[in-house]
Tab-separated table of C-alpha atoms and ligand atoms in Angstrom:
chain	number	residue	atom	x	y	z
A	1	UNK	CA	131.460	134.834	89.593
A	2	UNK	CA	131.156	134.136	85.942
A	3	UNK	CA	131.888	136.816	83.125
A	4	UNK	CA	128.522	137.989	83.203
A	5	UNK	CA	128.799	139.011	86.956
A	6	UNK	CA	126.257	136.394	87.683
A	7	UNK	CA	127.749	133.350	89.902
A	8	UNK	CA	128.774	130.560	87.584
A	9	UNK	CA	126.241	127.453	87.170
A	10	UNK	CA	125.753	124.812	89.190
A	11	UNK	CA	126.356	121.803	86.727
A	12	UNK	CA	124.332	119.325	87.804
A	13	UNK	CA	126.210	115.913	87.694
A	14	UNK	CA	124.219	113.197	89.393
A	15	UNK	CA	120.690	112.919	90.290
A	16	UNK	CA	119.904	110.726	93.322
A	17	UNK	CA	116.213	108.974	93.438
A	18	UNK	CA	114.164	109.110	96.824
A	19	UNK	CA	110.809	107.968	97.304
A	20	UNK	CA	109.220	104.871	98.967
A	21	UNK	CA	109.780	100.909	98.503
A	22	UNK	CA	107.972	100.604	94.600
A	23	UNK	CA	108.172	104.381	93.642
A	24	UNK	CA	110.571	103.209	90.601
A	25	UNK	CA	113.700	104.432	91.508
A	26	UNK	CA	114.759	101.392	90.011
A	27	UNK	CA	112.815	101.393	86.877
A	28	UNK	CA	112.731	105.404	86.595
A	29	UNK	CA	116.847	105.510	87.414
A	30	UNK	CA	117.677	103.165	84.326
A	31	UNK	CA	115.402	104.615	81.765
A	32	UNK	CA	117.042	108.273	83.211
A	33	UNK	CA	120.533	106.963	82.982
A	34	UNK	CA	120.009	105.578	79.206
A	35	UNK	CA	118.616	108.864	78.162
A	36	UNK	CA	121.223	111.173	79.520
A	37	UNK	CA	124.164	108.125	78.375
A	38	UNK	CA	125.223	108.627	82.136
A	39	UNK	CA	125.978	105.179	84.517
A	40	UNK	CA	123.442	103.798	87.013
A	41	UNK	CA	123.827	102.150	90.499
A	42	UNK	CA	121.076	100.648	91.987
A	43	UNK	CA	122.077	100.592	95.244
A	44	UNK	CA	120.338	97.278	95.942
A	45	UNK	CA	121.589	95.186	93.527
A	46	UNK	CA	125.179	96.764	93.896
A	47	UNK	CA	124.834	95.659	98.059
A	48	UNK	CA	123.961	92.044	96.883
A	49	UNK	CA	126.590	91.508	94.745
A	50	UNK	CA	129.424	92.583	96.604
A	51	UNK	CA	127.221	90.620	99.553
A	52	UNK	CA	126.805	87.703	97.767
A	53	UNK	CA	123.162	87.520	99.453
A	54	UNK	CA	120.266	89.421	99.468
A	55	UNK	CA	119.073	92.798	101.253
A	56	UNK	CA	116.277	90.539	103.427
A	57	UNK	CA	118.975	88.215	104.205
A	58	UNK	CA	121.299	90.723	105.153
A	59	UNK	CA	119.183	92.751	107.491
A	60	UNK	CA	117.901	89.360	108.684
A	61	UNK	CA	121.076	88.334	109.604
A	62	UNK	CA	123.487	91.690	110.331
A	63	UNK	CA	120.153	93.440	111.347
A	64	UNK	CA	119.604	97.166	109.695
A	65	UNK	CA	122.493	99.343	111.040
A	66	UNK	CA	124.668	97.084	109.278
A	67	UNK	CA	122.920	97.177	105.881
A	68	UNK	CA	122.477	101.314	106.385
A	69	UNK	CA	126.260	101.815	106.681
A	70	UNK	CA	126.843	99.589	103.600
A	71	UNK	CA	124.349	102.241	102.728
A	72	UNK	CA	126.526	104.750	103.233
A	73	UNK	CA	129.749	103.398	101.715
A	74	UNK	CA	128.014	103.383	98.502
A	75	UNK	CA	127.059	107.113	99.071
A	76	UNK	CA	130.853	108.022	99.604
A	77	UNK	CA	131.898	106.012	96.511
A	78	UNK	CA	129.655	107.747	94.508
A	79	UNK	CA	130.343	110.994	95.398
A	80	UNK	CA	133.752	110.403	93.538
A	81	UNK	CA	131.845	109.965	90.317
A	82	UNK	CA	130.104	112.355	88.004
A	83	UNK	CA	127.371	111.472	85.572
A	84	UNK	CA	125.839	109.175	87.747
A	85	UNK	CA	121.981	108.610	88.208
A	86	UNK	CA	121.797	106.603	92.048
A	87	UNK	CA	118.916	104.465	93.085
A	88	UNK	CA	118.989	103.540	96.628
A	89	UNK	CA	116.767	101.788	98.425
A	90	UNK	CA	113.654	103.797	99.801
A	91	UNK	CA	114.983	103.528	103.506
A	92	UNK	CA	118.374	105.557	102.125
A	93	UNK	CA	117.029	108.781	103.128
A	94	UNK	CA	116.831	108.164	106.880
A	95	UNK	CA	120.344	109.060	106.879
A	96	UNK	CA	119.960	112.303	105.179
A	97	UNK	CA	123.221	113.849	105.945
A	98	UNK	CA	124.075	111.800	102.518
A	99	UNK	CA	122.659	114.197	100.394
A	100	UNK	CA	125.312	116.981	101.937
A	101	UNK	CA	127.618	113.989	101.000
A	102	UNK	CA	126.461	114.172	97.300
A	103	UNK	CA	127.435	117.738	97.360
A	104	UNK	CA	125.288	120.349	95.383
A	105	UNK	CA	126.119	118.959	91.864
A	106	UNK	CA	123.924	116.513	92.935
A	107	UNK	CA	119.720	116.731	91.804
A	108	UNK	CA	117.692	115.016	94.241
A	109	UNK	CA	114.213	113.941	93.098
A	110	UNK	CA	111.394	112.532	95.146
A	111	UNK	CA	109.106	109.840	93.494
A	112	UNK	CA	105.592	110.576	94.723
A	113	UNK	CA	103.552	107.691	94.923
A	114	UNK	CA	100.159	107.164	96.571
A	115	UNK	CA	99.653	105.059	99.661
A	116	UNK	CA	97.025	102.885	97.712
A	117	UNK	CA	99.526	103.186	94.989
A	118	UNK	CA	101.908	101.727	96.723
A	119	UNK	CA	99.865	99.039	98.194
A	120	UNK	CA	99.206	97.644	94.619
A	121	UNK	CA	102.442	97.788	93.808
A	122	UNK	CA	104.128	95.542	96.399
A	123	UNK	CA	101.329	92.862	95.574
A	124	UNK	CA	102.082	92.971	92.553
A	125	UNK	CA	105.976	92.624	93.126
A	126	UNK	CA	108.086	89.797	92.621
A	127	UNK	CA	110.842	91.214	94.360
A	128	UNK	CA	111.445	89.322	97.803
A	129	UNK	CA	111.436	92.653	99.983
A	130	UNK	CA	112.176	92.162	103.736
A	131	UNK	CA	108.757	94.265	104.335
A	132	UNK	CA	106.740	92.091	101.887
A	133	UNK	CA	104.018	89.645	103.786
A	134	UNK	CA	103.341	92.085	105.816
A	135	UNK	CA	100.043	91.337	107.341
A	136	UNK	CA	98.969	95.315	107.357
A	137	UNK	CA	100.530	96.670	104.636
A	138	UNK	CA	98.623	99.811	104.792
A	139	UNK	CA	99.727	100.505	108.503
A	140	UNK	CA	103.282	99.416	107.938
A	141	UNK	CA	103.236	102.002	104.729
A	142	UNK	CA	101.686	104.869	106.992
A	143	UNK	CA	103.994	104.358	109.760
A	144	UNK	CA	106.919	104.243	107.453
A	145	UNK	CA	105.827	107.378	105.808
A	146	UNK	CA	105.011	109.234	108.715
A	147	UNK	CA	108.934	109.444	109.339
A	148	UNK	CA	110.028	109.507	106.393
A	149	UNK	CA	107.727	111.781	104.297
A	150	UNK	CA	109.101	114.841	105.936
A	151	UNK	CA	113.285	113.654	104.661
A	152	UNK	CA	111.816	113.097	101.546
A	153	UNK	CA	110.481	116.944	101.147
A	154	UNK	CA	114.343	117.509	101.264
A	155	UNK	CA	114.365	116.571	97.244
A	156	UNK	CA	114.929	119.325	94.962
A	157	UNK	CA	112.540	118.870	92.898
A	158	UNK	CA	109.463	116.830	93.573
A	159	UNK	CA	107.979	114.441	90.708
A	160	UNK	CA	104.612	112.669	90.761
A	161	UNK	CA	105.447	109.108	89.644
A	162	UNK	CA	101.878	107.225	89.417
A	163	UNK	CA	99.429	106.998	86.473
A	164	UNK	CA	102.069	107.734	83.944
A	165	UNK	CA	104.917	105.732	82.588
A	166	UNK	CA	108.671	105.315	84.130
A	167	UNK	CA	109.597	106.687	80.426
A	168	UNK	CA	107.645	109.539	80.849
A	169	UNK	CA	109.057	110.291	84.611
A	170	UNK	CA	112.556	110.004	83.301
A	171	UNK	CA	111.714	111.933	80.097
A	172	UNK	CA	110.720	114.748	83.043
A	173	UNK	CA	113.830	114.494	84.901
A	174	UNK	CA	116.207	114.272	81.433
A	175	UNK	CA	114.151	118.132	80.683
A	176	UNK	CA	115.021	119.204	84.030
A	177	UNK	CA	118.636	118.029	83.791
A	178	UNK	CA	119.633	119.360	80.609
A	179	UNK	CA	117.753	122.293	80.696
A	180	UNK	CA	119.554	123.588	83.788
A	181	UNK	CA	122.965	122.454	82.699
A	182	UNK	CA	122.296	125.186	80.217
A	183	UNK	CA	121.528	128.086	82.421
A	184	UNK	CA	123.791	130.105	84.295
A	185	UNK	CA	121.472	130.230	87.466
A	186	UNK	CA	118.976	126.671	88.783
A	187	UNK	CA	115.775	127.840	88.736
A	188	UNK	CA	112.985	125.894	89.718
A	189	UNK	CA	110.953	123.644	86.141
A	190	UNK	CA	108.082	121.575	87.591
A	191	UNK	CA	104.724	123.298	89.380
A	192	UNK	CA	104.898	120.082	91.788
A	193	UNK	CA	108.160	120.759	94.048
A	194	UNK	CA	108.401	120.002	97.538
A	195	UNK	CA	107.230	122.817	99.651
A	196	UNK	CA	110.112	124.228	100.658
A	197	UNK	CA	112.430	126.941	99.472
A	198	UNK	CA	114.704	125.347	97.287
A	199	UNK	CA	117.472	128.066	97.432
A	200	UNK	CA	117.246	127.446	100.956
A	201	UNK	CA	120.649	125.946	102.636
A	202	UNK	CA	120.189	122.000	102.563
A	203	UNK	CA	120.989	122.228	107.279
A	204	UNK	CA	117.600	124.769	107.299
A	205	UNK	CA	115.638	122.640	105.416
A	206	UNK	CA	116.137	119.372	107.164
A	207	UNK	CA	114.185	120.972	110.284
A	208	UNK	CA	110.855	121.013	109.151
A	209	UNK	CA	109.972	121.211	112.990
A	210	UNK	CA	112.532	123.644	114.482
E	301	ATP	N1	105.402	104.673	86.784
E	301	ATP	C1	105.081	103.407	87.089
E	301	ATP	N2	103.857	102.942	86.804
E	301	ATP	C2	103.508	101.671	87.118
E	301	ATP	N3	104.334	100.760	87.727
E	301	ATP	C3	105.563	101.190	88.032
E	301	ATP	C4	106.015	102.523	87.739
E	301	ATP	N4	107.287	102.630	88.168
E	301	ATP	C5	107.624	101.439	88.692
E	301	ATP	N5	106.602	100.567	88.622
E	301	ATP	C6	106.581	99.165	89.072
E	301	ATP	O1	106.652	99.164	90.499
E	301	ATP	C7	107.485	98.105	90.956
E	301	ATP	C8	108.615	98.675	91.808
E	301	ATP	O2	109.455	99.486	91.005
E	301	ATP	P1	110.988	99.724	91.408
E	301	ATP	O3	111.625	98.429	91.725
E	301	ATP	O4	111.567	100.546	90.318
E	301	ATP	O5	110.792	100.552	92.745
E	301	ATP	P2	111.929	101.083	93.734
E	301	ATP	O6	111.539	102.467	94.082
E	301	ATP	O7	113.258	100.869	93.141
E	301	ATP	O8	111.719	100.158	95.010
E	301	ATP	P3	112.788	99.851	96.226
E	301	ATP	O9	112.810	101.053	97.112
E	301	ATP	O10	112.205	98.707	96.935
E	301	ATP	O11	114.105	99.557	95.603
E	301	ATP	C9	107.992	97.385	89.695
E	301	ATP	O12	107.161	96.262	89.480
E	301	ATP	C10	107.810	98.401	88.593
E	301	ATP	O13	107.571	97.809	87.352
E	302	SKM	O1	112.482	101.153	102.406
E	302	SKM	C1	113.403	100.496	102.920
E	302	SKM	O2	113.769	100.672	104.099
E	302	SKM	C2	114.110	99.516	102.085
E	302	SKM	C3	113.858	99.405	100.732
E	302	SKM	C4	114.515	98.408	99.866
E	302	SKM	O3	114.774	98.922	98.580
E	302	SKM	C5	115.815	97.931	100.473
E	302	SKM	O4	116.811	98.908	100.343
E	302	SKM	C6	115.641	97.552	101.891
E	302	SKM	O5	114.744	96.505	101.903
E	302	SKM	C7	115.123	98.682	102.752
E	303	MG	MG1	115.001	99.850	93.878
């Protein structure tokens, strides 16, 4: 408990990025880290260096297990290190045990992007995805989603990232950030959250179904 009798603050000291392939973690994570003068790992570009190849080539090769627990590595080692703003890939959340493994201090934020959004987005890409080609991207994106919709609900706070700038997303987030690092208690800033209680123990909330 802090002086006041209230319990002290939950700092936050990383934010972690979840949302689909092309919701701009990426894009969103480095404008966020530059604003808040915190460090950024894309958790993609980190895997290739160390890799020395790319994410197609090693889920081609390794298959995706592999490339999930490299995944996971990254999650550990980051852990370790406040004032951090993580971008991992949009499959990162199918193990979502990692956000118990970013502890508390971490902000979790869900990039809410359309389906038809989304669609336009990986044309539009240059970036060799292992997904990209696809000859039904819209029932590739819906079957995707359908599992993975209900992990990302498990954000704290739940941003809508289309028809508005990457700037403007991370401006949001930056508010968010500082303005709880402030207050003695997190309470919840944007209208848009994820529909569940956010004071809510992260094990209850990952059973949407139970
Ligand atoms: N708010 C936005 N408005 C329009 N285009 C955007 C926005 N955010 C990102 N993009 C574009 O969408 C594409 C994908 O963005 P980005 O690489 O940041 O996505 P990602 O979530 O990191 O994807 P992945 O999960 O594959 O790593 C890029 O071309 C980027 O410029
Ligand atoms: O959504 C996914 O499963 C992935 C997204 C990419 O960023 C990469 O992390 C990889 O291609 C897997
Ligand atoms: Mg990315």
């Amino acid at each position: 408990m802090s002086e006041t009798g209230l319990p002290p603050a939950l700092v936050i000291e990383r934010v972690v990025l979840l949302g689909y392939m092309t919701s701009g973690k990426s894009t969103v994570g480095q404008a966020l880290a530059r604003r808040l003068e915190w460090g950024f790992l894309d958790f993609d570009v980190e895997i290739e260096q160390r890799e020395g190849r790319t994410v197609k080539e090693i889920i081609a090769t390794d298959g995706e297990d592999v490339f999930r627990r490299m995944e996971a590595a990254l999650t550990d080692e980051a852990a370790a290190r406040p004032g951090l703003v993580l971008a991992p890939g949009g499959g990162w959340i199918l193990r979502p045990e990692q956000l118990d493994v970013l502890g508390a201090t971490t902000l979790s934020a869900w990039l809410r992007v359309s389906v038809d959004e989304t669609v336009r987005r990986l044309r539009a890409d240059t970036i060799d995805r292992p997904f990209r080609g696809h000859p039904d991207p819209r029932a590739m994106i819906a079957r995707m989603l359908a599992e993975r919709d209900p992990l990302y609900r498990l954000a704290d706070v739940s941003i809508p990232a289309e028809g508005r700038t990457p700037e403007a997303i991370a401006f949001e987030l930056e508010t968010i950030i500082r303005t709880r690092r402030e207050v003695l208690i997190p309470f919840p800033l944007v209208d848009e959250r994820a529909p569940h209680d956010p004071n809510e123990p992260r094990e209850r909330r990952r059973s949407p179904s139970a």
